[in-house]
């Protein structure tokens, strides 16, 4: 039998470090989305006139028109702005909790965009007129005659699409894939114990 000491087992990848890296990625993406959203809203407020005719960008399909939106979505919820604000705060808290469990780049991107979009519009609800938690959201990107949105909305819609795709392919927050209703086991460390006789 070999007198050499057993070779050390392969040390699995540092899971807490990976989680921190993915969480950091999600936070950075969220910050970038919020910055882009608020800067674009500042531009809209300083360059567009409320109630003025739209500025066509791509014919009638895409235009700029400034709208101060008191609604939740699709013209609903104008009288319950504070309720919308509370709901969004809860959603943001839930997203932040999930971010700590991420071990997938795609989930980091998805939750980062979702968090950034939610915070971007939440900032409007909290700090814009007519008052705290009742503020109107700045919308300025018009899509034909369907609706008017902003950069935060774009991030939220993109995150929703990615969320649906991740659900379809069965990719979990921890980076494992669902296979036939069961989660695929993460790769186990290789057994490097000496078997020499």
XYZ file of N, CA and C in Angstrom:
591
model
N 0.855 -1.193 0.000
C 0.000 0.000 0.000
C 0.886 1.237 0.000
N 0.457 2.257 -0.673
C 1.262 3.471 -0.790
C 1.426 4.134 0.567
N 2.676 4.583 0.846
C 2.944 5.283 2.101
C 2.785 6.783 1.964
N 2.494 7.232 0.731
C 2.309 8.659 0.516
C 1.017 9.117 1.168
N 1.026 10.307 1.736
C -0.221 10.815 2.355
C -1.294 11.017 1.310
N -2.507 10.852 1.763
C -3.627 11.065 0.833
C -3.578 12.465 0.258
N -3.893 12.557 -1.039
C -3.958 13.878 -1.678
C -5.132 14.639 -1.103
N -4.979 15.937 -0.896
C -6.087 16.717 -0.334
C -7.277 16.745 -1.273
N -8.446 16.727 -0.694
C -9.654 16.824 -1.520
C -9.698 18.183 -2.190
N -10.333 18.214 -3.357
C -10.495 19.469 -4.066
C -11.403 20.374 -3.249
N -10.953 21.572 -2.996
C -11.748 22.514 -2.199
C -12.835 23.100 -3.074
N -14.100 22.948 -2.709
C -15.167 23.523 -3.527
C -15.054 25.034 -3.604
N -15.603 25.549 -4.654
C -15.556 26.997 -4.856
C -16.177 27.709 -3.667
N -15.623 28.849 -3.316
C -16.080 29.612 -2.156
C -17.479 30.155 -2.437
N -18.477 29.461 -1.901
C -19.869 29.834 -2.176
C -20.209 31.227 -1.657
N -19.855 31.585 -0.405
C -20.161 32.942 0.049
C -19.547 34.017 -0.833
N -18.321 33.786 -1.325
C -17.678 34.775 -2.196
C -18.439 34.916 -3.502
N -18.897 33.792 -4.059
C -19.679 33.850 -5.299
C -20.966 34.623 -5.086
N -21.616 34.370 -3.963
C -22.866 35.078 -3.677
C -22.615 36.573 -3.555
N -21.516 36.933 -2.895
C -21.200 38.354 -2.768
C -20.960 38.980 -4.131
N -20.243 38.255 -5.013
C -19.959 38.787 -6.342
C -21.241 38.989 -7.141
N -22.144 38.005 -7.096
C -23.395 38.129 -7.845
C -24.295 39.201 -7.232
N -24.303 39.273 -5.900
C -25.098 40.313 -5.242
C -24.557 41.692 -5.613
N -23.234 41.820 -5.633
C -22.624 43.100 -6.007
C -22.981 43.465 -7.444
N -22.957 42.467 -8.341
C -23.331 42.720 -9.739
C -24.761 43.233 -9.828
N -25.673 42.603 -9.086
C -27.078 43.026 -9.103
C -27.220 44.457 -8.591
N -26.488 44.778 -7.521
C -26.569 46.124 -6.951
C -26.016 47.162 -7.922
N -24.897 46.844 -8.573
C -24.308 47.778 -9.547
C -25.277 48.023 -10.700
N -25.894 46.955 -11.206
C -26.875 47.101 -12.289
C -28.039 47.967 -11.831
N -28.514 47.734 -10.609
C -29.630 48.524 -10.076
C -29.255 49.998 -9.990
N -28.052 50.288 -9.501
C -27.601 51.678 -9.386
C -27.520 52.335 -10.759
N -27.014 51.604 -11.746
C -26.908 52.150 -13.108
C -28.295 52.441 -13.690
N -29.242 51.536 -13.445
C -30.609 51.749 -13.939
C -31.221 52.983 -13.284
N -31.070 53.108 -11.957
C -31.621 54.272 -11.259
C -30.990 55.560 -11.774
N -29.670 55.540 -11.980
C -28.983 56.731 -12.475
C -29.482 57.110 -13.867
N -29.578 56.116 -14.760
C -30.060 56.388 -16.119
C -31.500 56.890 -16.093
N -32.316 56.295 -15.224
C -33.720 56.687 -15.122
C -33.858 58.124 -14.627
N -33.173 58.450 -13.551
C -33.320 59.786 -12.972
C -32.689 60.869 -13.854
N -31.575 60.552 -14.493
C -30.958 61.525 -15.409
C -31.851 61.780 -16.618
N -32.444 60.720 -17.147
C -33.334 60.891 -18.303
C -34.595 61.669 -17.907
N -35.076 61.467 -16.690
C -36.243 62.215 -16.221
C -35.884 63.691 -16.009
N -34.672 63.932 -15.518
C -34.219 65.320 -15.381
C -34.171 65.987 -16.749
N -33.665 65.255 -17.751
C -33.628 65.808 -19.118
C -35.044 66.106 -19.605
N -35.957 65.165 -19.383
C -37.335 65.350 -19.848
C -37.981 66.555 -19.183
N -37.767 66.708 -17.887
C -38.368 67.827 -17.163
C -37.801 69.171 -17.619
N -36.539 69.190 -18.024
C -35.909 70.446 -18.425
C -36.033 70.733 -19.918
N -36.336 69.705 -20.717
C -36.353 69.889 -22.172
C -37.735 69.790 -22.798
N -38.669 69.158 -22.119
C -40.007 68.966 -22.669
C -41.014 69.762 -21.851
N -42.058 70.176 -22.507
C -43.098 70.966 -21.839
C -44.319 70.102 -21.607
N -44.808 70.141 -20.369
C -45.983 69.351 -20.017
C -47.170 69.781 -20.869
N -47.802 68.837 -21.519
C -48.960 69.124 -22.359
C -48.631 69.565 -23.764
N -47.346 69.705 -24.092
C -46.952 70.123 -25.443
C -47.107 68.958 -26.411
N -47.223 69.235 -27.714
C -47.306 68.163 -28.710
C -46.073 67.270 -28.634
N -46.260 66.003 -28.992
C -45.156 65.053 -28.920
C -44.070 65.359 -29.943
N -42.837 64.984 -29.599
C -41.720 65.073 -30.533
C -41.469 63.690 -31.108
N -41.753 63.527 -32.374
C -41.582 62.219 -33.000
C -40.103 61.865 -33.131
N -39.779 60.636 -32.776
C -38.413 60.127 -32.911
C -38.352 59.102 -34.029
N -39.278 58.151 -34.008
C -39.422 57.165 -35.084
C -40.858 57.222 -35.586
N -41.149 58.272 -36.333
C -42.522 58.456 -36.817
C -43.481 58.542 -35.648
N -44.645 57.902 -35.788
C -45.624 57.900 -34.708
C -45.362 56.772 -33.711
N -44.430 55.880 -34.060
C -44.209 54.719 -33.199
C -43.488 55.090 -31.902
N -42.479 55.963 -31.984
C -41.710 56.340 -30.805
C -41.595 57.855 -30.754
N -41.943 58.426 -29.613
C -41.924 59.880 -29.492
C -41.598 60.278 -28.059
N -41.308 61.551 -27.870
C -41.113 62.120 -26.537
C -42.296 63.026 -26.219
N -42.927 62.793 -25.086
C -43.991 63.662 -24.607
C -44.037 63.552 -23.090
N -44.004 64.686 -22.436
C -43.906 64.705 -20.984
C -45.270 64.492 -20.338
N -45.323 63.519 -19.428
C -46.558 63.199 -18.703
C -46.203 62.984 -17.243
N -46.965 63.576 -16.352
C -46.807 63.323 -14.917
C -47.868 62.305 -14.531
N -47.442 61.103 -14.238
C -48.346 59.971 -14.111
C -48.682 59.647 -12.652
N -49.940 59.834 -12.243
C -50.346 59.493 -10.880
C -50.827 58.049 -10.749
N -50.877 57.343 -11.869
C -51.494 56.018 -11.888
C -50.501 54.906 -11.577
N -51.037 53.718 -11.282
C -50.210 52.521 -11.086
C -49.831 51.957 -12.440
N -50.833 51.688 -13.260
C -50.610 51.143 -14.604
C -51.911 51.209 -15.372
N -51.785 51.475 -16.664
C -52.935 51.469 -17.566
C -54.047 52.397 -17.081
N -53.659 53.519 -16.472
C -54.642 54.500 -16.048
C -55.420 54.123 -14.802
N -54.930 53.143 -14.042
C -55.648 52.686 -12.855
C -54.928 53.117 -11.579
N -55.674 53.324 -10.522
C -55.095 53.543 -9.203
C -54.701 54.965 -8.871
N -55.262 55.959 -9.553
C -54.870 57.345 -9.301
C -55.194 57.786 -7.884
N -56.256 57.270 -7.297
C -56.646 57.689 -5.969
C -55.938 56.934 -4.853
N -55.074 56.010 -5.219
C -54.417 55.169 -4.215
C -52.903 55.187 -4.387
N -52.354 56.376 -4.685
C -50.919 56.489 -4.925
C -50.111 56.021 -3.729
N -50.566 56.344 -2.513
C -49.817 55.943 -1.321
C -49.807 54.433 -1.146
N -50.902 53.771 -1.562
C -50.954 52.312 -1.493
C -49.940 51.715 -2.468
N -49.878 52.295 -3.675
C -48.907 51.850 -4.669
C -47.496 51.981 -4.110
N -47.242 53.096 -3.439
C -45.921 53.342 -2.852
C -45.565 52.271 -1.829
N -46.505 51.937 -0.955
C -46.264 50.910 0.065
C -45.977 49.565 -0.589
N -46.767 49.220 -1.608
C -46.573 47.949 -2.310
C -45.181 47.891 -2.942
N -44.763 48.984 -3.570
C -43.452 49.011 -4.218
C -42.341 48.890 -3.187
N -42.492 49.533 -2.028
C -41.495 49.410 -0.959
C -41.350 47.949 -0.531
N -42.478 47.249 -0.390
C -42.445 45.831 -0.023
C -41.751 45.014 -1.107
N -42.065 45.299 -2.369
C -41.433 44.588 -3.491
C -39.929 44.799 -3.475
N -39.501 46.032 -3.257
C -38.069 46.339 -3.203
C -37.398 45.555 -2.075
N -38.050 45.491 -0.915
C -37.490 44.753 0.220
C -37.343 43.266 -0.108
N -38.340 42.699 -0.781
C -38.295 41.284 -1.168
C -37.160 41.038 -2.159
N -37.014 41.933 -3.137
C -35.943 41.778 -4.127
C -34.589 41.816 -3.443
N -34.405 42.762 -2.520
C -33.130 42.878 -1.809
C -32.833 41.597 -1.035
N -33.863 40.997 -0.451
C -33.663 39.746 0.286
C -33.215 38.628 -0.649
N -33.828 38.545 -1.830
C -33.469 37.496 -2.785
C -32.066 37.700 -3.345
N -31.642 38.941 -3.479
C -30.328 39.230 -4.054
C -29.219 38.534 -3.261
N -29.387 38.408 -1.959
C -28.375 37.752 -1.137
C -28.230 36.271 -1.415
N -29.175 35.681 -2.153
C -29.139 34.235 -2.431
C -28.688 33.914 -3.852
N -28.337 34.921 -4.616
C -28.020 34.718 -6.028
C -26.683 33.992 -6.214
N -26.697 32.994 -7.101
C -25.456 32.363 -7.552
C -25.492 32.174 -9.064
N -26.187 33.061 -9.741
C -26.335 32.990 -11.193
C -26.213 34.393 -11.774
N -25.405 34.512 -12.824
C -25.225 35.808 -13.479
C -26.547 36.313 -14.038
N -27.329 35.412 -14.642
C -28.585 35.829 -15.259
C -29.579 36.319 -14.219
N -29.587 35.673 -13.055
C -30.459 36.158 -11.993
C -29.970 37.492 -11.447
N -28.658 37.675 -11.416
C -28.114 38.962 -10.965
C -28.559 40.081 -11.892
N -28.497 39.826 -13.204
C -28.929 40.820 -14.186
C -30.426 41.095 -14.036
N -31.204 40.026 -13.927
C -32.662 40.160 -13.840
C -33.095 40.941 -12.601
N -32.609 40.521 -11.434
C -33.022 41.198 -10.201
C -32.420 42.591 -10.099
N -31.230 42.781 -10.680
C -30.644 44.123 -10.696
C -31.499 45.096 -11.484
N -31.955 44.666 -12.675
C -32.820 45.538 -13.480
C -34.168 45.760 -12.809
N -34.708 44.700 -12.222
C -36.005 44.829 -11.554
C -35.913 45.777 -10.358
N -34.850 45.629 -9.570
C -34.658 46.506 -8.428
C -34.438 47.955 -8.864
N -33.602 48.152 -9.872
C -33.346 49.503 -10.358
C -34.594 50.175 -10.897
N -35.387 49.436 -11.655
C -36.627 49.996 -12.184
C -37.613 50.352 -11.089
N -37.746 49.449 -10.107
C -38.673 49.708 -9.002
C -38.236 50.921 -8.187
N -36.942 51.016 -7.897
C -36.439 52.146 -7.110
C -36.545 53.454 -7.893
N -36.308 53.396 -9.205
C -36.410 54.597 -10.026
C -37.793 55.229 -9.956
N -38.822 54.405 -10.110
C -40.189 54.934 -10.033
C -40.606 55.228 -8.592
N -40.063 54.447 -7.637
C -40.375 54.703 -6.229
C -39.851 56.072 -5.798
N -38.683 56.454 -6.303
C -38.130 57.774 -5.970
C -39.080 58.885 -6.388
N -39.721 58.716 -7.552
C -40.708 59.705 -7.993
C -41.894 59.742 -7.032
N -42.380 58.552 -6.644
C -43.527 58.485 -5.734
C -43.217 59.166 -4.398
N -41.977 59.030 -3.943
C -41.614 59.551 -2.626
C -41.319 61.046 -2.628
N -40.672 61.531 -3.688
C -40.087 62.873 -3.612
C -40.650 63.901 -4.588
N -41.507 63.509 -5.499
C -42.054 64.494 -6.440
C -43.423 64.988 -5.968
N -43.866 66.055 -6.619
C -45.186 66.614 -6.304
C -46.269 65.603 -6.661
N -47.399 65.580 -5.935
C -47.858 66.617 -5.000
C -47.413 66.414 -3.557
N -46.666 65.336 -3.237
C -46.222 65.183 -1.857
C -45.614 63.821 -1.611
N -45.030 63.656 -0.425
C -44.352 62.426 -0.053
C -45.292 61.220 -0.146
N -44.807 60.173 -0.835
C -45.558 58.921 -1.037
C -46.754 59.090 -1.964
N -46.973 60.311 -2.471
C -48.085 60.560 -3.395
C -47.600 61.196 -4.695
N -46.294 61.177 -4.902
C -45.716 61.838 -6.065
C -46.097 61.186 -7.380
N -46.076 61.999 -8.426
C -46.385 61.507 -9.761
C -45.100 61.074 -10.467
N -45.180 59.978 -11.194
C -44.027 59.439 -11.917
C -43.846 60.194 -13.227
N -42.587 60.543 -13.546
C -42.286 61.239 -14.795
C -42.201 60.222 -15.927
N -43.117 60.310 -16.875
C -43.108 59.482 -18.080
C -42.876 60.387 -19.280
N -42.087 59.906 -20.228
C -41.807 60.771 -21.385
C -41.527 60.016 -22.681
N -41.474 58.690 -22.638
C -41.221 57.908 -23.860
C -42.556 57.367 -24.346
N -43.040 57.919 -25.446
C -44.328 57.510 -25.981
C -44.200 56.403 -27.011
N -45.016 55.380 -26.880
C -45.030 54.255 -27.815
C -46.342 54.300 -28.591
N -46.245 54.854 -29.817
C -47.437 55.060 -30.647
C -48.483 55.771 -29.792
N -49.712 55.285 -29.824
C -50.744 55.889 -28.988
C -51.169 54.916 -27.889
N -50.264 53.968 -27.582
C -50.594 52.955 -26.583
C -50.372 53.462 -25.169
N -49.144 53.839 -24.857
C -48.834 54.296 -23.500
C -47.540 55.098 -23.510
N -47.275 55.750 -22.392
C -46.053 56.534 -22.217
C -45.325 56.007 -20.987
N -44.018 55.807 -21.105
C -43.256 55.245 -19.999
C -41.940 55.967 -19.789
N -41.017 55.279 -19.140
C -39.717 55.854 -18.838
C -38.659 54.754 -18.829
N -37.431 55.108 -18.475
C -36.339 54.135 -18.480
C -36.561 53.054 -17.418
N -37.096 53.435 -16.265
C -37.381 52.448 -15.218
C -38.364 51.397 -15.722
N -39.374 51.836 -16.474
C -40.349 50.891 -17.029
C -39.682 49.917 -17.997
N -38.748 50.428 -18.807
C -38.038 49.570 -19.754
C -37.275 48.488 -18.997
N -36.597 48.871 -17.913
C -35.842 47.908 -17.114
C -36.765 46.868 -16.491
N -37.927 47.307 -16.005
C -38.872 46.381 -15.380
C -39.413 45.383 -16.395
N -39.759 45.858 -17.585
C -40.281 44.967 -18.627
C -39.204 43.977 -19.066
N -37.973 44.455 -19.256
C -36.873 43.565 -19.642
C -36.640 42.508 -18.560
N -36.701 42.919 -17.289
C -36.521 41.974 -16.187
C -37.648 40.944 -16.159
N -38.867 41.390 -16.449
C -40.002 40.466 -16.471
C -39.837 39.418 -17.564
N -39.334 39.843 -18.726
C -39.094 38.900 -19.828
C -38.018 37.892 -19.428
N -36.918 38.387 -18.845
C -35.847 37.489 -18.400
C -36.346 36.540 -17.311
N -37.169 37.050 -16.404
C -37.725 36.219 -15.343
C -38.553 35.071 -15.919
N -39.342 35.375 -16.942
C -40.138 34.336 -17.598
C -39.239 33.300 -18.268
N -38.191 33.770 -18.951
C -37.267 32.853 -19.618
C -36.537 31.968 -18.607
N -36.093 32.554 -17.497
C -35.400 31.771 -16.474
C -36.333 30.718 -15.872
N -37.601 31.064 -15.741
C -38.572 30.101 -15.231
C -38.786 28.965 -16.223
N -38.835 29.305 -17.507
C -39.045 28.293 -18.547
C -37.887 27.301 -18.597
N -36.655 27.796 -18.522
C -35.494 26.903 -18.605
C -35.162 26.265 -17.256
N -35.858 26.708 -16.194
C -35.682 26.090 -14.887
C -34.402 26.450 -14.178
N -33.885 27.651 -14.421
C -32.659 28.080 -13.764
C -32.991 28.756 -12.439
N -32.515 28.164 -11.344
C -32.808 28.689 -10.024
C -31.845 29.772 -9.595
N -32.191 30.449 -8.499
C -31.337 31.502 -7.964
C -29.945 30.989 -7.637
N -29.857 29.698 -7.251
C -28.573 29.138 -6.855
C -27.771 28.616 -8.042
N -28.276 28.840 -9.263
C -27.538 28.435 -10.457
C -27.811 27.019 -10.915
N -28.627 26.253 -10.178
C -28.950 24.894 -10.604
C -30.159 24.922 -11.526
N -30.267 23.887 -12.343
C -31.386 23.784 -13.288
C -32.355 22.711 -12.846
N -33.628 22.983 -13.060
C -34.656 21.989 -12.795
C -34.683 21.000 -13.949
N -34.606 19.691 -13.620
C -34.668 18.655 -14.653
C -35.749 17.657 -14.290
N -36.786 17.600 -15.111
C -37.902 16.675 -14.900
C -38.493 16.805 -13.511
N -38.634 18.066 -13.079
C -39.264 18.318 -11.798
C -38.334 18.232 -10.611
N -37.053 17.887 -10.847
C -36.102 17.820 -9.747
C -34.930 18.735 -10.032
N -34.444 19.353 -8.989
C -33.300 20.247 -9.156
C -32.059 19.429 -9.427
N -31.288 19.847 -10.431
C -30.037 19.173 -10.729
C -29.066 19.415 -9.587
N -28.360 18.349 -9.204
C -27.397 18.483 -8.124
C -26.198 19.288 -8.585
N -25.680 20.201 -7.739
C -24.464 20.901 -8.114
C -23.306 19.932 -8.208
N -22.312 20.290 -9.003
C -21.168 19.417 -9.178
C -20.523 19.123 -7.835
N -20.279 17.830 -7.597
C -19.631 17.437 -6.340
C -18.131 17.499 -6.507
N -17.395 17.762 -5.404
C -15.947 17.790 -5.519
C -15.423 16.425 -5.925
N -14.382 16.418 -6.724
C -13.800 15.169 -7.197
C -13.179 14.409 -6.034
N -13.322 13.072 -6.040
C -12.708 12.237 -5.012
C -11.293 11.931 -5.434
N -10.336 12.527 -4.747
C -8.940 12.341 -5.136
C -8.200 11.479 -4.130
N -8.957 10.710 -3.302
C -8.309 9.837 -2.327
C -7.487 8.784 -3.046
N -6.259 8.537 -2.581
C -5.356 7.594 -3.224
C -5.928 6.194 -3.156
N -5.925 5.494 -4.279
C -6.398 4.124 -4.330
C -5.272 3.159 -4.693
N -4.041 3.657 -4.644
C -2.921 2.790 -5.001
C -2.771 1.674 -3.989
N -2.448 0.504 -4.478
C -2.222 -0.627 -3.595
C -0.760 -0.993 -3.608
